[in-house]
mmCIF file of C-alpha atoms and ligand atoms in Angstrom:
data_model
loop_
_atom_site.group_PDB
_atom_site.id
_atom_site.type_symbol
_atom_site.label_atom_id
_atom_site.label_comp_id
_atom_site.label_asym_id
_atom_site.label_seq_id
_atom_site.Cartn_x
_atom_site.Cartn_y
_atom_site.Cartn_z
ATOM 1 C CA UNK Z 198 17.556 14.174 -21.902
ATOM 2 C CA UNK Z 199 19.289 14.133 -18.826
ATOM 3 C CA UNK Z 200 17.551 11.100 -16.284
ATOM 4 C CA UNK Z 201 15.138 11.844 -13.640
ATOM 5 C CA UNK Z 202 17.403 10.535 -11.348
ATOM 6 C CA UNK Z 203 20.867 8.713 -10.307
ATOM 7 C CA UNK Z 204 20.515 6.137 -7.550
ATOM 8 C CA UNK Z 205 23.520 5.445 -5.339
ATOM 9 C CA UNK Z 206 23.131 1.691 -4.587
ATOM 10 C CA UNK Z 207 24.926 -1.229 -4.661
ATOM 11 C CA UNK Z 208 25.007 -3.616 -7.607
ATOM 12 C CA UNK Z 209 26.114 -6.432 -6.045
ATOM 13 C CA UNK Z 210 23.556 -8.101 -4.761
ATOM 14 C CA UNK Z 211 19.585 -7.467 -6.030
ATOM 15 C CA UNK Z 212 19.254 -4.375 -3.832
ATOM 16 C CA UNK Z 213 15.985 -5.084 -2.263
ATOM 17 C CA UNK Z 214 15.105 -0.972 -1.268
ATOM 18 C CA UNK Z 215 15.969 0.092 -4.480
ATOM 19 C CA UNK Z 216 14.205 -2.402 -6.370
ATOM 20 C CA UNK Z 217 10.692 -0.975 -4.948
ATOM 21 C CA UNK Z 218 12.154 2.783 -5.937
ATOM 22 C CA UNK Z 219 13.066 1.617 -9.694
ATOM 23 C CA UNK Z 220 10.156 -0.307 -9.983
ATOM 24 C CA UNK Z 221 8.061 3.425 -8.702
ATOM 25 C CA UNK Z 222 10.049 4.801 -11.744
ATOM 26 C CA UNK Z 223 8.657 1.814 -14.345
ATOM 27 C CA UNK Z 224 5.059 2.721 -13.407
ATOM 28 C CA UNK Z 225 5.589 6.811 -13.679
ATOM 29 C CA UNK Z 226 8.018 6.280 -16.790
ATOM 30 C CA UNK Z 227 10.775 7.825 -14.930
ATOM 31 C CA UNK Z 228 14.279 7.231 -15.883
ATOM 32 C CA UNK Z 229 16.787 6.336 -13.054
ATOM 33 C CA UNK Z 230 20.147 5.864 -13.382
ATOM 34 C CA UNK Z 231 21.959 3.766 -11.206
ATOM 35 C CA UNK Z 232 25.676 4.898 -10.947
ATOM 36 C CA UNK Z 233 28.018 2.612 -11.644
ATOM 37 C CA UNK Z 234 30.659 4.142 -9.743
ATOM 38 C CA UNK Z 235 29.253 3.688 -6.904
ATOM 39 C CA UNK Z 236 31.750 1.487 -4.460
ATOM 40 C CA UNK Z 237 29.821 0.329 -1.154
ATOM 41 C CA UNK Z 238 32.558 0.339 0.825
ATOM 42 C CA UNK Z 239 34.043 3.534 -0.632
ATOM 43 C CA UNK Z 240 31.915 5.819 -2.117
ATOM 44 C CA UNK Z 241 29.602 6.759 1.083
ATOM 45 C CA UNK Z 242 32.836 7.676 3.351
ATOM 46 C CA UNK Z 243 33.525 10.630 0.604
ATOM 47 C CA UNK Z 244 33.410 13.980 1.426
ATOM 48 C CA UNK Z 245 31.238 14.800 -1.307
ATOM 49 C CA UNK Z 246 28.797 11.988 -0.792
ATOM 50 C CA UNK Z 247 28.724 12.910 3.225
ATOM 51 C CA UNK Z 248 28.362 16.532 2.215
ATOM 52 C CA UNK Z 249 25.008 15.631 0.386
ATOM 53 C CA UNK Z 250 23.870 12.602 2.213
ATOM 54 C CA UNK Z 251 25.677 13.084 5.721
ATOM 55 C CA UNK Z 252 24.163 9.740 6.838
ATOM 56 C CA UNK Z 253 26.422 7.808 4.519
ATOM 57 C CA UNK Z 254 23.891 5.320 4.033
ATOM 58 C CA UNK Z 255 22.753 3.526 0.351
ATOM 59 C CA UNK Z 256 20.203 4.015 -1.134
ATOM 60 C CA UNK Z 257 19.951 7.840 -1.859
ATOM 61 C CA UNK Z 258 19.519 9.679 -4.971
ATOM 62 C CA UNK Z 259 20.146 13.061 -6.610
ATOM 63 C CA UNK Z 260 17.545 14.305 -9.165
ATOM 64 C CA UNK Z 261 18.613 16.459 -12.563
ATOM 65 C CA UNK Z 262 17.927 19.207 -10.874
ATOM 66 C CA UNK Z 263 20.191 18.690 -7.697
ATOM 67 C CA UNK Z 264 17.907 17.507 -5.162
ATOM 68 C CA UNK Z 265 19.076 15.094 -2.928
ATOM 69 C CA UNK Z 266 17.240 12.433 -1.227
ATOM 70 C CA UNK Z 267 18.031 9.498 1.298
ATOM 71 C CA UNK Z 268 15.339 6.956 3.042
ATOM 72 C CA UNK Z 269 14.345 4.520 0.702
ATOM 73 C CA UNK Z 270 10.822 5.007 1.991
ATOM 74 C CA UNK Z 271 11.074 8.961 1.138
ATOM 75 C CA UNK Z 272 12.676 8.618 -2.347
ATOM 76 C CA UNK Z 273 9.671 5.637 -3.142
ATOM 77 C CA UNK Z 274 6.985 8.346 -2.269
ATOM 78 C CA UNK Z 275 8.914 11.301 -4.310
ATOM 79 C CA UNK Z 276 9.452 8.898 -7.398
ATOM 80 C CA UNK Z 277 5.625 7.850 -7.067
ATOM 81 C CA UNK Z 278 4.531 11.194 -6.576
ATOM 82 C CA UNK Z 279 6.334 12.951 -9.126
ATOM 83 C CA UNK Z 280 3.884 10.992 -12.799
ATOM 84 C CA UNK Z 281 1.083 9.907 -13.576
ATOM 85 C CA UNK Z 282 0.333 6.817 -11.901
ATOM 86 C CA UNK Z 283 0.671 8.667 -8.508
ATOM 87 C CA UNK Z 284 -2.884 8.006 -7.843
ATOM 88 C CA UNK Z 285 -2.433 4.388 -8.176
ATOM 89 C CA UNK Z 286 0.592 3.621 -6.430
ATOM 90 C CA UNK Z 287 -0.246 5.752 -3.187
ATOM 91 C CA UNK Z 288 -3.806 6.299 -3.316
ATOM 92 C CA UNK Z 289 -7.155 8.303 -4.328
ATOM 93 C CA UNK Z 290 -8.011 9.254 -0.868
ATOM 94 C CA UNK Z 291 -7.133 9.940 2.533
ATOM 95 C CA UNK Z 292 -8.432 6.550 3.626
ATOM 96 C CA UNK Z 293 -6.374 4.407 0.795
ATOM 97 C CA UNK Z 294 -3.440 6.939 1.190
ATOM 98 C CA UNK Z 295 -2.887 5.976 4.700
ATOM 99 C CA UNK Z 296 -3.593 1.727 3.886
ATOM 100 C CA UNK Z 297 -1.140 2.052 1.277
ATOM 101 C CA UNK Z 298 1.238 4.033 4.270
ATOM 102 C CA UNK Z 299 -0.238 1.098 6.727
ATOM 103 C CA UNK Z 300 1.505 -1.618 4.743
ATOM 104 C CA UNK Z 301 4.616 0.233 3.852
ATOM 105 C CA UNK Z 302 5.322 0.665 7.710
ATOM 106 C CA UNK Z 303 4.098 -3.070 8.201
ATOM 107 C CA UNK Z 304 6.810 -4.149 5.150
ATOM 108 C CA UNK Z 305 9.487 -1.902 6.564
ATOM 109 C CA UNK Z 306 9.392 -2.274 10.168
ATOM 110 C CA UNK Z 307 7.743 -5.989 10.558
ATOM 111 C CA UNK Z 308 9.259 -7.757 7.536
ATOM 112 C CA UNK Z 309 12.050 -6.372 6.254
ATOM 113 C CA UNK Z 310 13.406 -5.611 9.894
ATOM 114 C CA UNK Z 311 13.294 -8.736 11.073
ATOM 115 C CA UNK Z 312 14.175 -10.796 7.869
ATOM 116 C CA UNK Z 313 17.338 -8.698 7.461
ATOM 117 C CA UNK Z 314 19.431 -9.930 10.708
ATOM 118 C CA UNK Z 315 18.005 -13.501 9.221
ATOM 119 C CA UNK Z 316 19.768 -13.325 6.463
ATOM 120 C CA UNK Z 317 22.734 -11.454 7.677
ATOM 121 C CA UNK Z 318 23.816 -14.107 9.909
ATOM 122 C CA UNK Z 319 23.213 -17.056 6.577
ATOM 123 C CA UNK Z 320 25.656 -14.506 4.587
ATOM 124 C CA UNK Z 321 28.098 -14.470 7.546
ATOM 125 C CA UNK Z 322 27.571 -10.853 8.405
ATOM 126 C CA UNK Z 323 26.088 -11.098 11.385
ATOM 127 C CA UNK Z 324 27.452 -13.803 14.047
ATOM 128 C CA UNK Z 325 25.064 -16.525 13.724
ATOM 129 C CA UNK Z 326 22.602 -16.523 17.315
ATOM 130 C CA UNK Z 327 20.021 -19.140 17.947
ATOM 131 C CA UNK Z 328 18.507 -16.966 20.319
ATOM 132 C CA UNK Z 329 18.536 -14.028 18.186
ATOM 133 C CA UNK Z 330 17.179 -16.110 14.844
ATOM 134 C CA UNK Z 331 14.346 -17.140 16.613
ATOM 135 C CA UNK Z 332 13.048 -13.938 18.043
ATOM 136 C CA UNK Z 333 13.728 -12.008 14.865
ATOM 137 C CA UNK Z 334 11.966 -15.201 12.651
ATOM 138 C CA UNK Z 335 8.907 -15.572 15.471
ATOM 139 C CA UNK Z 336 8.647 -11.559 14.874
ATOM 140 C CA UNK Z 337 9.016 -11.730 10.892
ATOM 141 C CA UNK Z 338 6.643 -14.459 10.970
ATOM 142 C CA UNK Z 339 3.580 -12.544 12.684
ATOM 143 C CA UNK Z 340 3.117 -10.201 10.394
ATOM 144 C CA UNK Z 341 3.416 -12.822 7.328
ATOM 145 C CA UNK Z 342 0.047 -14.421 8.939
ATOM 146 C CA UNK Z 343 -1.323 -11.000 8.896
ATOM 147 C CA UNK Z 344 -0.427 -10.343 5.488
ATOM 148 C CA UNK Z 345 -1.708 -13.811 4.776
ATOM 149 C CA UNK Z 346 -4.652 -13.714 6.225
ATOM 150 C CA UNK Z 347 -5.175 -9.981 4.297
ATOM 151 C CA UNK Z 348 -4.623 -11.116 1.178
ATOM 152 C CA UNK Z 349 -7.099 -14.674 1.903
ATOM 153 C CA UNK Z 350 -9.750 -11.562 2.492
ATOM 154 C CA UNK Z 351 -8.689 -9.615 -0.913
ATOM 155 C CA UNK Z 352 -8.712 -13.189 -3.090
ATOM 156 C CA UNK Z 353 -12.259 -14.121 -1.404
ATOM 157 C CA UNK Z 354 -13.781 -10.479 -2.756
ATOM 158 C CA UNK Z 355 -12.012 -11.708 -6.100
ATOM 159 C CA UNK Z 356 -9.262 -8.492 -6.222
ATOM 160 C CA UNK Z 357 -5.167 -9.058 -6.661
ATOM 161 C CA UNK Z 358 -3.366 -5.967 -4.525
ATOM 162 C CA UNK Z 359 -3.008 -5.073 -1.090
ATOM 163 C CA UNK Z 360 -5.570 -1.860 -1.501
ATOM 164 C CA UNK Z 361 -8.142 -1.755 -3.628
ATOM 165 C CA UNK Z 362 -7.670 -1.172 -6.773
ATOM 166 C CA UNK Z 363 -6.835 -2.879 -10.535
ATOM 167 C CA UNK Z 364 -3.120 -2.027 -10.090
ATOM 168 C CA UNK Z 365 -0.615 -2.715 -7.258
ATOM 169 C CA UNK Z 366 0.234 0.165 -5.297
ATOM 170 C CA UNK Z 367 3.224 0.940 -3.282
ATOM 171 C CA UNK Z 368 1.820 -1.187 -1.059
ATOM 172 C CA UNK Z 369 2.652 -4.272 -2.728
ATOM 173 C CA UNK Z 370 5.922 -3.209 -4.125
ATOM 174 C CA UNK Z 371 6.782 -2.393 -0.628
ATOM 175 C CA UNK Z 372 5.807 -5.589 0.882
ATOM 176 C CA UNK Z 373 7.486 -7.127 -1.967
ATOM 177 C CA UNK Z 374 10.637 -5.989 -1.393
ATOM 178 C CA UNK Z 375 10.398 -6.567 2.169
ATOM 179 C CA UNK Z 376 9.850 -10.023 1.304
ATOM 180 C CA UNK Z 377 12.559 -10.375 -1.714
ATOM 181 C CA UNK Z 378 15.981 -11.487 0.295
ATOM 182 C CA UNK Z 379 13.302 -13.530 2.906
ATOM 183 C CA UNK Z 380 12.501 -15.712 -0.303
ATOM 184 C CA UNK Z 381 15.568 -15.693 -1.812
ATOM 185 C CA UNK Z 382 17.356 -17.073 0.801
ATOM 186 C CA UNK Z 383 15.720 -17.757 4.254
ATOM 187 C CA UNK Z 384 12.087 -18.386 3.274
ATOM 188 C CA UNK Z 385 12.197 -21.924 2.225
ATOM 189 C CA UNK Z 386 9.770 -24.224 0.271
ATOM 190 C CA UNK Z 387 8.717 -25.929 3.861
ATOM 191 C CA UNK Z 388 8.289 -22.334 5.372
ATOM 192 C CA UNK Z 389 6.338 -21.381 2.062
ATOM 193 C CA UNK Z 390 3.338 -23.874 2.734
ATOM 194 C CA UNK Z 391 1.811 -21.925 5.421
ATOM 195 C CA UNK Z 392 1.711 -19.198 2.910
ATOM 196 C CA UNK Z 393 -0.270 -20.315 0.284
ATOM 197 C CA UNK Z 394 -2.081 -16.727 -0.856
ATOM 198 C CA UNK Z 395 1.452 -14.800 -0.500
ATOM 199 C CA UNK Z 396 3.357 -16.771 -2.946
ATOM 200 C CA UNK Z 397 0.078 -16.345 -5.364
ATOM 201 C CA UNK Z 398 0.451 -12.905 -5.065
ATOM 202 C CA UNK Z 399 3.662 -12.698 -4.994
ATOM 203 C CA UNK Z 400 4.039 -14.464 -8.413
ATOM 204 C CA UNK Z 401 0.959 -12.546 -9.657
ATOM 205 C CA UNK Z 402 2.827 -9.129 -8.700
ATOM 206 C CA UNK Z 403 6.283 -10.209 -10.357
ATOM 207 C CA UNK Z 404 4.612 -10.765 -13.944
ATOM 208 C CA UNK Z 405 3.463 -7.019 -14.067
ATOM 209 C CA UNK Z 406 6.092 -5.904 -16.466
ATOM 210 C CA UNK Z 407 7.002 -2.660 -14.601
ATOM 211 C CA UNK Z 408 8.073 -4.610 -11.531
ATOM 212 C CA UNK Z 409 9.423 -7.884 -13.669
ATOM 213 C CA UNK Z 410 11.709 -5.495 -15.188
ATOM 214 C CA UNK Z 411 13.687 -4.552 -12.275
ATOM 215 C CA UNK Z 412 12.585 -7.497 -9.867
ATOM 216 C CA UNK Z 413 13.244 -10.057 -12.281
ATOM 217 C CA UNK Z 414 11.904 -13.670 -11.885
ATOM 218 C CA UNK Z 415 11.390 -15.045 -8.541
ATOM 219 C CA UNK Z 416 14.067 -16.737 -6.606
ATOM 220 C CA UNK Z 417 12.460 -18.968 -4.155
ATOM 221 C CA UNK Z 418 14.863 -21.055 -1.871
ATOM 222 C CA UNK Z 419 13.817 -24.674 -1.768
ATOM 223 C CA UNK Z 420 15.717 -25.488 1.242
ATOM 224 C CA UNK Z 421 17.293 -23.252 3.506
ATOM 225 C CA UNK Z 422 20.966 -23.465 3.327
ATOM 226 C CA UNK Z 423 23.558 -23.336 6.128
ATOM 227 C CA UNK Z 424 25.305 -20.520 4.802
ATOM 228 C CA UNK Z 425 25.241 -17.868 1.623
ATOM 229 C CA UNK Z 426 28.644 -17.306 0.049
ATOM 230 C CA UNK Z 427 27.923 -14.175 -2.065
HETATM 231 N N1 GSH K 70 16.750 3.779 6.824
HETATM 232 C C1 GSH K 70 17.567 3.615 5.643
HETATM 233 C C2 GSH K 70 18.546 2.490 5.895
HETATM 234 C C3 GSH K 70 19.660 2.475 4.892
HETATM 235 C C4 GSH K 70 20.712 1.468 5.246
HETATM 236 O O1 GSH K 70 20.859 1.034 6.409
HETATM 237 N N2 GSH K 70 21.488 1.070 4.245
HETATM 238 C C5 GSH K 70 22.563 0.139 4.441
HETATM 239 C C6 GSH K 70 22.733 -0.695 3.182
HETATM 240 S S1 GSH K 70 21.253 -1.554 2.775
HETATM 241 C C7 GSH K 70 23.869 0.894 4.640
HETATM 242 O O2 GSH K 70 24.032 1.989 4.128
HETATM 243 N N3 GSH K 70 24.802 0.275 5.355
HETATM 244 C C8 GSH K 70 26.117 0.820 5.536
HETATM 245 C C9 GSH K 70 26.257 1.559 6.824
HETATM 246 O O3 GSH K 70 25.408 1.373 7.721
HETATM 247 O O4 GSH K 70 27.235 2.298 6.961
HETATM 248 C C10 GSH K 70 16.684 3.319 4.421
HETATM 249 O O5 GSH K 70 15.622 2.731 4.601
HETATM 250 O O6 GSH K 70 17.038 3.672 3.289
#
């Protein structure tokens, strides 16, 4: 049978967006397949990639039946939508729909925002900016306390996930990817101490098989280097 979907991403590096959308796919049994074709550099200037995803961005995806999709935050909720665990990863009700939505836009906008131009400028793709570091680290670091001090709350009522619930949602796959290049390479074992209750459930979140499997183990930087040579 011909696979859900085909993701256009790169391999290179751990793609943090598409880990959250593969990881969607684990929980609704949904097979992607991630083309191995696809050429970063090359493959979104193409006149038949622009002609279906005119952005020429990475991630998108084209389903079995031709529909094409780019945003990674769109193609997570049409994955999690689209089995059985939709409940689950986005919500029973209109109050835990728009949570989960709450810390999507938190992960996307607050983390992931900020922590990318961190570790752009480590890998050498960005011109490395004191100034610039520590306004986009002071920024990336606010909302860590407030997802610290959520997830303090959640541990004290004795739960795991970001919404209630006995599963994670797509609110902790989203703020887990958010966080996934931060810890890899920026977020360092010194940095880590203020944020005890993260790393828990960080850990905790990694050991559920359907996110293990595309997530892997964790890679948590012990000191922050210099410089990343890919
Ligand atoms: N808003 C998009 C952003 C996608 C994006 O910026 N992708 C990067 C790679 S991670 C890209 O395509 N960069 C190449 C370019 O900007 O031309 C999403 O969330 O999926």
């Amino acid at each position: 049978m011909a696979p859900f979907a085909t993701l256009y991403t790169s391999r290179a590096l751990k793609h943090a967006k598409s880990l959250k959308i593969l990881a969607v796919a684990n929980f609704n049994n949904l097979e992607i397949a991630v083309d191995e074709t696809f050429d970063m550099f090359t493959t979104p200037k193409t006149p038949e990639y622009l002609a279906k995803f005119p952005m020429g961005k990475y991630p998108v995806m084209e389903t079995a039946d031709g529909f094409c999709l780019a945003e990674t935050a769109a193609m997570a909720f049409f994955v999690a939508e689209s089995g059985p665990k939709r409940e689950q990863l986005l919500g029973v009700d209109v109050k835990q729909r728009a949570l989960i939505q709450q810390w999507i836009s938190l992960a996307d906008s607050e983390v992931f925002a900020n922590c990318l131009p961190l570790v752009l400028q480590l890998f050498g793709a960005l011109p490395k900016d004191e100034k610039v570091r520590m306004e986009k680290e002071t920024a990336m670091v606010r909302a860590m306390r407030r997802i610290e001090g959520h997830l303090k709350g959640v541990r004290k009522e004795g739960k795991r996930w970001f919404v209630d619930g006995e599963e994670p949602s797509l609110a902790d796959l989203s703020v887990a990817a958010s966080l996934f290049w931060g810890f890899m390479f920026y977020i360092d074992e010194e940095m880590r101490k203020d944020y005890p209750e993260t790393i828990k459930w960080y850990r905790t979140l990694l050991e559920v098989e359907e996110v293990k499997k595309t997530f892997g183990e964790p890679e948590m930087v012990q000191v922050r280097p210099e410089s990343v040579k890919l």
